[in-house]
Tab-separated table of C-alpha atoms and ligand atoms in Angstrom:
chain	number	residue	atom	x	y	z
A	19	MET	CA	-0.217	-0.112	0.084
A	20	GLU	CA	3.046	2.112	0.689
A	21	LEU	CA	4.449	1.408	-2.121
A	22	VAL	CA	1.439	2.378	-4.425
A	23	ARG	CA	1.054	5.926	-2.266
A	24	GLU	CA	4.894	6.502	-3.150
A	25	LEU	CA	4.209	5.841	-7.111
A	26	SER	CA	1.389	7.878	-7.262
A	27	ASP	CA	3.391	10.684	-5.386
A	28	TYR	CA	6.010	10.038	-7.335
A	29	ARG	CA	3.987	10.152	-11.095
A	30	GLN	CA	2.512	13.275	-9.229
A	31	LEU	CA	5.319	15.056	-8.667
A	32	LYS	CA	6.829	14.488	-12.757
A	33	ALA	CA	3.254	15.959	-14.167
A	34	GLU	CA	3.897	19.010	-11.534
A	35	ILE	CA	7.372	19.358	-12.881
A	36	GLU	CA	5.669	19.204	-16.350
A	37	ASN	CA	3.417	21.853	-15.880
A	38	LEU	CA	5.993	24.228	-14.474
A	39	LYS	CA	8.364	23.689	-16.853
A	40	LYS	CA	5.639	24.759	-19.709
A	41	GLU	CA	4.024	27.812	-17.474
A	42	LYS	CA	7.564	29.410	-16.995
A	43	ARG	CA	9.042	28.223	-20.141
A	44	ALA	CA	11.797	26.510	-18.201
A	45	VAL	CA	14.117	23.678	-19.802
A	46	ILE	CA	16.371	21.020	-17.410
A	47	LEU	CA	19.152	19.651	-18.547
A	48	ALA	CA	20.908	17.181	-16.941
A	49	HIS	CA	24.480	15.407	-16.404
A	50	TYR	CA	24.961	11.432	-16.920
A	51	TYR	CA	25.520	11.266	-13.542
A	52	GLN	CA	22.206	12.640	-12.187
A	53	ARG	CA	19.779	9.879	-10.477
A	54	PRO	CA	17.690	7.952	-13.261
A	55	GLU	CA	14.336	9.918	-12.425
A	56	ILE	CA	16.125	13.228	-12.827
A	57	GLN	CA	17.436	12.110	-16.471
A	58	ASP	CA	13.932	10.912	-17.550
A	59	ILE	CA	12.470	14.233	-16.506
A	60	ALA	CA	15.426	16.027	-18.677
A	61	ASP	CA	15.003	17.832	-21.399
A	62	PHE	CA	18.403	16.888	-22.375
A	63	VAL	CA	20.645	14.338	-20.814
A	64	GLY	CA	24.445	14.615	-21.914
A	65	ASP	CA	28.405	14.939	-20.953
A	66	SER	CA	29.699	18.049	-19.550
A	67	LEU	CA	30.719	19.002	-23.317
A	68	ASP	CA	26.859	18.148	-24.881
A	69	LEU	CA	25.599	20.400	-21.882
A	70	ALA	CA	28.160	23.524	-22.460
A	71	ARG	CA	26.631	23.096	-26.128
A	72	ARG	CA	23.311	22.705	-25.478
A	73	ALA	CA	23.143	25.936	-22.654
A	74	THR	CA	24.093	28.129	-26.098
A	75	GLU	CA	21.089	26.741	-28.188
A	76	VAL	CA	18.630	27.303	-25.163
A	77	GLU	CA	15.625	28.976	-26.047
A	78	ALA	CA	13.654	29.190	-22.573
A	79	ASP	CA	13.750	31.882	-19.837
A	80	ILE	CA	14.595	29.407	-17.722
A	81	ILE	CA	17.194	26.875	-17.322
A	82	VAL	CA	16.901	24.217	-14.652
A	83	PHE	CA	20.478	22.632	-14.373
A	84	CYS	CA	20.564	19.070	-12.551
A	85	GLY	CA	24.375	19.172	-12.110
A	86	VAL	CA	27.255	20.712	-9.984
A	87	HIS	CA	28.110	24.203	-9.485
A	88	PHE	CA	30.702	24.508	-12.142
A	89	MET	CA	28.078	23.350	-15.092
A	90	GLY	CA	25.508	25.941	-13.933
A	91	GLU	CA	27.941	28.083	-13.786
A	92	THR	CA	28.827	27.308	-17.146
A	93	ALA	CA	25.450	27.744	-18.655
A	94	LYS	CA	25.135	31.197	-16.901
A	95	ILE	CA	28.323	32.076	-18.792
A	96	LEU	CA	27.046	31.340	-21.505
A	97	ASN	CA	23.391	32.904	-20.767
A	98	PRO	CA	23.977	35.566	-18.634
A	99	ASP	CA	20.263	37.088	-19.604
A	100	LYS	CA	18.503	33.837	-18.685
A	101	LYS	CA	17.538	32.725	-14.929
A	102	VAL	CA	19.812	29.349	-14.428
A	103	LEU	CA	18.795	27.456	-11.481
A	104	LEU	CA	20.767	24.952	-9.726
A	105	PRO	CA	18.285	22.837	-7.738
A	106	GLU	CA	21.007	21.979	-4.898
A	107	PRO	CA	22.927	25.130	-4.720
A	108	LYS	CA	25.429	23.353	-2.219
A	109	ALA	CA	26.324	20.548	-5.208
A	110	GLY	CA	30.004	21.532	-5.871
A	111	CYS	CA	32.835	19.457	-7.424
A	112	ALA	CA	35.793	18.856	-5.315
A	113	MET	CA	38.102	18.611	-8.220
A	114	ALA	CA	37.026	22.333	-8.931
A	115	ASP	CA	37.280	23.341	-5.804
A	116	MET	CA	41.276	22.279	-5.518
A	117	ALA	CA	42.398	24.802	-8.107
A	118	THR	CA	42.413	28.865	-7.339
A	119	LYS	CA	43.168	31.684	-9.676
A	120	LYS	CA	45.787	32.543	-7.144
A	121	GLU	CA	47.360	29.189	-7.938
A	122	VAL	CA	47.140	29.532	-11.613
A	123	LEU	CA	48.550	32.531	-11.528
A	124	LYS	CA	51.807	31.328	-9.806
A	125	LEU	CA	52.053	28.813	-12.481
A	126	LYS	CA	51.692	31.541	-15.060
A	127	GLU	CA	54.438	33.294	-13.944
A	128	LYS	CA	56.427	30.307	-13.746
A	129	TYR	CA	55.884	29.426	-17.379
A	130	PRO	CA	54.989	32.875	-18.980
A	131	ASN	CA	55.231	30.956	-22.544
A	132	ALA	CA	52.676	28.329	-21.169
A	133	TRP	CA	49.210	28.387	-22.448
A	134	VAL	CA	46.527	28.142	-19.800
A	135	VAL	CA	44.126	25.025	-20.376
A	136	SER	CA	41.345	24.440	-18.167
A	137	TYR	CA	38.986	22.151	-17.693
A	138	VAL	CA	35.352	22.929	-17.617
A	139	ASN	CA	35.529	21.220	-14.257
A	140	THR	CA	37.020	24.457	-12.657
A	141	THR	CA	35.645	27.789	-11.035
A	142	ALA	CA	34.601	30.870	-13.351
A	143	GLU	CA	37.185	32.839	-11.604
A	144	VAL	CA	39.675	30.334	-12.391
A	145	LYS	CA	38.489	30.569	-16.436
A	146	THR	CA	38.796	33.973	-16.104
A	147	VAL	CA	42.797	33.730	-16.285
A	148	SER	CA	42.814	30.749	-18.526
A	149	ASP	CA	43.316	30.843	-22.625
A	150	VAL	CA	40.819	28.140	-23.359
A	151	CYS	CA	38.530	25.387	-21.737
A	152	CYS	CA	38.277	21.851	-22.868
A	153	THR	CA	36.185	18.697	-21.301
A	154	SER	CA	37.350	15.435	-21.256
A	155	ALA	CA	35.547	14.533	-24.467
A	156	ASN	CA	37.565	17.343	-26.686
A	157	ALA	CA	40.837	17.900	-24.620
A	158	VAL	CA	43.262	16.161	-26.854
A	159	LYS	CA	42.026	17.933	-30.003
A	160	ILE	CA	41.719	21.308	-27.903
A	161	ILE	CA	45.560	20.864	-26.667
A	162	GLU	CA	46.839	19.495	-30.156
A	163	LYS	CA	45.354	23.381	-31.484
A	164	VAL	CA	46.681	25.203	-28.606
A	165	PRO	CA	49.575	27.402	-30.494
A	166	SER	CA	52.538	27.189	-27.658
A	167	GLU	CA	54.585	24.174	-26.904
A	168	GLU	CA	53.992	24.304	-22.857
A	169	VAL	CA	50.269	24.160	-22.262
A	170	ILE	CA	49.737	24.671	-17.964
A	171	PHE	CA	46.611	22.055	-17.544
A	172	VAL	CA	44.041	22.687	-14.804
A	173	PRO	CA	43.186	20.780	-12.186
A	174	ASP	CA	43.257	16.930	-13.343
A	175	LYS	CA	46.361	14.878	-13.272
A	176	GLY	CA	43.976	12.080	-14.414
A	177	LEU	CA	43.079	14.037	-17.297
A	178	ALA	CA	46.519	15.702	-18.211
A	179	TYR	CA	47.937	11.815	-18.134
A	180	HIS	CA	45.611	10.727	-20.864
A	181	VAL	CA	46.306	14.243	-23.051
A	182	SER	CA	50.104	13.387	-22.709
A	183	LYS	CA	49.795	10.299	-23.663
A	184	LYS	CA	47.892	11.039	-26.757
A	185	VAL	CA	49.373	14.583	-27.866
A	186	LYS	CA	52.455	14.600	-29.336
A	187	GLY	CA	55.298	17.303	-29.140
A	188	LYS	CA	54.078	19.539	-26.428
A	189	ARG	CA	55.037	19.629	-22.779
A	190	ILE	CA	52.009	19.140	-20.646
A	191	ILE	CA	52.547	21.207	-17.005
A	192	PRO	CA	49.836	19.439	-14.845
A	193	PHE	CA	47.843	20.925	-11.805
A	194	GLU	CA	47.697	18.328	-8.440
A	195	GLY	CA	44.008	18.529	-8.641
A	196	PHE	CA	42.179	14.815	-9.072
A	197	CYS	CA	38.391	13.605	-8.523
A	198	PRO	CA	38.045	12.251	-5.487
A	199	ASP	CA	35.561	9.562	-6.685
A	200	HIS	CA	37.298	8.495	-9.789
A	201	TYR	CA	40.766	8.786	-8.558
A	202	LEU	CA	40.629	6.753	-5.767
A	203	PHE	CA	39.631	3.715	-7.978
A	204	THR	CA	43.042	1.574	-7.810
A	205	GLU	CA	44.709	-0.609	-10.238
A	206	GLY	CA	43.608	-3.585	-7.453
A	207	MET	CA	39.982	-2.834	-7.453
A	208	LEU	CA	40.138	-3.125	-11.464
A	209	GLU	CA	42.184	-6.572	-11.052
A	210	THR	CA	38.990	-7.817	-8.726
A	211	LEU	CA	36.683	-7.071	-11.676
A	212	LYS	CA	38.749	-8.162	-14.366
A	213	GLN	CA	39.098	-11.522	-12.488
A	214	ARG	CA	35.286	-11.614	-12.063
A	215	TYR	CA	34.523	-10.867	-15.584
A	216	PRO	CA	37.778	-12.214	-17.384
A	217	ASP	CA	36.316	-11.519	-21.204
A	218	ALA	CA	34.752	-8.382	-20.418
A	219	PRO	CA	36.279	-5.348	-22.038
A	220	VAL	CA	36.945	-1.948	-19.512
A	221	GLY	CA	36.037	1.153	-20.624
A	222	VAL	CA	37.394	4.041	-18.308
A	223	HIS	CA	36.995	7.783	-17.411
A	224	PRO	CA	40.000	9.535	-17.843
A	225	GLU	CA	39.701	11.222	-14.196
A	226	THR	CA	40.654	7.363	-13.008
A	227	PRO	CA	44.482	7.082	-12.068
A	228	PRO	CA	47.205	6.187	-14.789
A	229	SER	CA	47.546	2.936	-13.867
A	230	VAL	CA	43.574	2.257	-14.192
A	231	GLN	CA	44.136	4.010	-17.488
A	232	ASP	CA	46.845	1.738	-18.343
A	233	ARG	CA	45.008	-1.455	-18.149
A	234	ALA	CA	41.776	-0.116	-20.013
A	235	ASP	CA	40.687	-0.976	-23.612
A	236	PHE	CA	39.373	2.303	-23.837
A	237	VAL	CA	39.739	5.669	-22.406
A	238	GLY	CA	36.982	8.278	-22.731
A	239	SER	CA	34.463	10.675	-21.194
A	240	THR	CA	30.948	9.710	-20.600
A	241	SER	CA	29.219	10.290	-23.678
A	242	GLN	CA	32.333	8.346	-25.723
A	243	LEU	CA	31.843	5.696	-23.190
A	244	LEU	CA	28.022	5.299	-23.651
A	245	LYS	CA	28.648	5.176	-27.490
A	246	TRP	CA	31.694	2.658	-27.277
A	247	ALA	CA	29.975	0.143	-24.370
A	248	THR	CA	26.488	-0.148	-26.032
A	249	ASP	CA	27.697	-0.116	-29.670
A	250	PRO	CA	25.975	-3.066	-31.062
A	251	SER	CA	29.422	-4.336	-33.220
A	252	LEU	CA	31.470	-4.399	-30.332
A	253	GLU	CA	31.742	-8.195	-29.082
A	254	ALA	CA	31.022	-8.123	-25.667
A	255	ARG	CA	28.207	-9.861	-23.756
A	256	GLU	CA	29.862	-7.953	-20.471
A	257	ILE	CA	31.406	-4.596	-20.173
A	258	ILE	CA	33.451	-2.786	-17.259
A	259	VAL	CA	32.720	0.403	-16.629
A	260	ILE	CA	34.900	2.474	-14.584
A	261	THR	CA	33.180	5.692	-13.934
A	262	GLU	CA	30.144	7.316	-11.965
A	263	ILE	CA	27.112	4.697	-11.728
A	264	GLY	CA	24.779	7.268	-13.001
A	265	LEU	CA	25.895	6.240	-16.378
A	266	LYS	CA	24.450	2.828	-16.414
A	267	TYR	CA	20.981	3.967	-16.746
A	268	GLN	CA	21.729	5.037	-20.094
A	269	MET	CA	23.916	2.540	-21.289
A	270	GLU	CA	20.878	-0.050	-19.980
A	271	LYS	CA	18.344	2.343	-22.062
A	272	LYS	CA	20.237	2.256	-25.325
A	273	ASN	CA	21.427	-1.331	-25.145
A	274	PRO	CA	19.779	-3.402	-23.038
A	275	ASN	CA	21.103	-6.733	-24.266
A	276	ARG	CA	24.510	-6.464	-22.196
A	277	LYS	CA	25.474	-6.559	-18.772
A	278	TYR	CA	27.623	-3.381	-17.601
A	279	ILE	CA	29.642	-3.758	-14.727
A	280	PHE	CA	30.268	-1.003	-12.551
A	281	PRO	CA	32.096	-0.338	-9.373
A	282	THR	CA	29.540	-1.412	-6.846
A	283	PRO	CA	29.936	-3.527	-3.153
A	284	GLU	CA	28.218	-6.321	-4.905
A	285	GLU	CA	30.847	-6.603	-7.625
A	286	GLY	CA	33.295	-6.830	-4.701
A	287	VAL	CA	34.513	-3.013	-4.709
A	288	GLY	CA	33.289	-0.109	-3.280
A	289	TYR	CA	30.642	2.380	-5.127
A	290	LEU	CA	32.055	4.919	-8.064
A	291	LEU	CA	29.380	7.483	-7.016
A	292	CYS	CA	29.231	11.340	-6.728
A	293	SER	CA	27.520	12.486	-3.888
A	294	GLN	CA	26.971	16.204	-5.111
A	295	MET	CA	25.177	15.000	-8.225
A	296	LYS	CA	23.391	12.943	-6.500
A	297	ALA	CA	22.374	15.880	-3.988
A	298	ILE	CA	19.751	16.967	-6.230
A	299	THR	CA	16.285	14.883	-6.087
A	300	LEU	CA	12.523	15.569	-7.780
A	301	GLU	CA	11.663	17.119	-4.879
A	302	LYS	CA	14.334	19.831	-5.117
A	303	VAL	CA	13.746	20.105	-8.641
A	304	TYR	CA	10.062	21.205	-8.303
A	305	GLU	CA	10.611	23.462	-5.206
A	306	THR	CA	13.418	25.166	-7.344
A	307	LEU	CA	11.479	25.616	-10.424
A	308	LYS	CA	8.097	26.348	-8.346
A	309	GLU	CA	9.645	28.934	-6.262
A	310	GLU	CA	12.304	30.663	-9.216
A	311	LYS	CA	15.117	30.170	-6.480
A	312	ASN	CA	18.664	28.765	-6.026
A	313	GLU	CA	19.790	31.525	-8.974
A	314	ILE	CA	23.266	31.260	-10.104
A	315	GLU	CA	24.487	34.885	-9.723
A	316	LEU	CA	27.847	35.964	-11.434
A	317	PRO	CA	29.660	39.428	-11.517
A	318	GLN	CA	29.411	40.841	-15.184
A	319	GLU	CA	33.111	41.343	-14.813
A	320	ILE	CA	33.609	37.536	-14.666
A	321	VAL	CA	31.363	36.711	-16.907
A	322	LYS	CA	32.581	38.745	-19.897
A	323	LYS	CA	36.429	37.085	-19.032
A	324	ALA	CA	35.277	33.629	-18.504
A	325	LYS	CA	33.046	33.292	-21.381
A	326	LYS	CA	36.485	33.696	-23.718
A	327	PRO	CA	38.031	30.518	-22.899
A	328	ILE	CA	34.878	28.520	-23.116
A	329	GLU	CA	33.682	30.173	-26.289
A	330	LEU	CA	37.055	29.556	-27.871
A	331	MET	CA	36.578	25.917	-26.889
A	332	LEU	CA	33.493	25.311	-28.534
A	333	GLU	CA	34.917	26.840	-31.682
A	334	TRP	CA	37.419	24.780	-31.428
A	335	SER	CA	35.762	21.511	-30.725
A	336	THR	CA	32.969	21.988	-33.565
B	16	13P	P1	32.314	14.288	-18.667
B	16	13P	O1	33.304	15.450	-19.298
B	16	13P	O2	32.231	13.314	-18.911
B	16	13P	O3	30.865	15.000	-18.604
B	16	13P	O4	32.865	14.218	-16.997
B	16	13P	C1	32.457	15.243	-16.236
B	16	13P	C2	33.022	15.112	-15.012
B	16	13P	O5	32.802	15.722	-13.965
B	16	13P	C3	33.276	13.744	-14.914
B	16	13P	O6	33.366	13.329	-13.278
B	17	SF4	FE1	33.346	16.683	-9.906
B	17	SF4	FE2	34.601	14.299	-9.822
B	17	SF4	FE3	31.720	14.244	-9.027
B	17	SF4	FE4	32.837	14.566	-11.641
B	17	SF4	S1	32.680	12.930	-10.231
B	17	SF4	S2	31.637	16.427	-10.209
B	17	SF4	S3	34.773	15.598	-11.219
B	17	SF4	S4	33.407	15.257	-7.906
């Protein structure tokens, strides 16, 4: 009886959100790491590059951004005249918070000829002192286009490792940042999964540590992992995927004929789960949209400066 009531509350909530979206001319953008029910209510689900691109095309008055703070900031920078709402204002990215503007300026002083390439997982302030941004989907392409030989790469040392393996003729100067969820996944944990599923190919996100990347069959961003793992031409019944558990939902939707093995306690390793991404719930989306609260606000000066590296990234990645 309780379950029936919960289900009808859930359907009711989804219907209310749909009504509010129409009434307020709002769209919902969501990252693949969001809870399944949030991905279902979204008008668009994607990785951070897809979401940045989509944010430039939005015609609605309000963007409800279901992701972490830097993603909402990017949408705001690209749409300064629209209301961008973050259903959980405290949802931050621990890696983005590892780099400060001051530290980047210090590195610039040390390497005056280097371009600063910052992962979109940075604060708007850090973007103001960056030459170009990148995401995990286009980092290789962007760095190949950078005119300098030296590149200061902020803040992810996992992605910096991936790029240095792929791009020839450039010196990558990595920052010491990392994702506490991806980077703490170890080679030993991968071994546990490989022993359980010896025939399964392995796909990993480039935020994982070098030793994990080196043992993978494929390294890619969330959308690249989705494409690779669900490709019907890949001969595999089971696939090991090392990234946040939220992506499993889209994989199962896109190609349900496969088993996707993500790190979970049932598989003998801990969850790879971003608690900040999971902090957004349907109730918070409803309240945020109804009251038009939790708006992202940025000083004009920051928007103006941070827009340049993001726009250059979009231009270079088409
Ligand atoms: P993507 O660029 O693959 O969306 O990754 C963003 C992110 O925060 C991964 O932890
Ligand atoms: Fe940031 Fe890691 Fe969460 Fe991605 S998974 S948003 S890098 S803390």
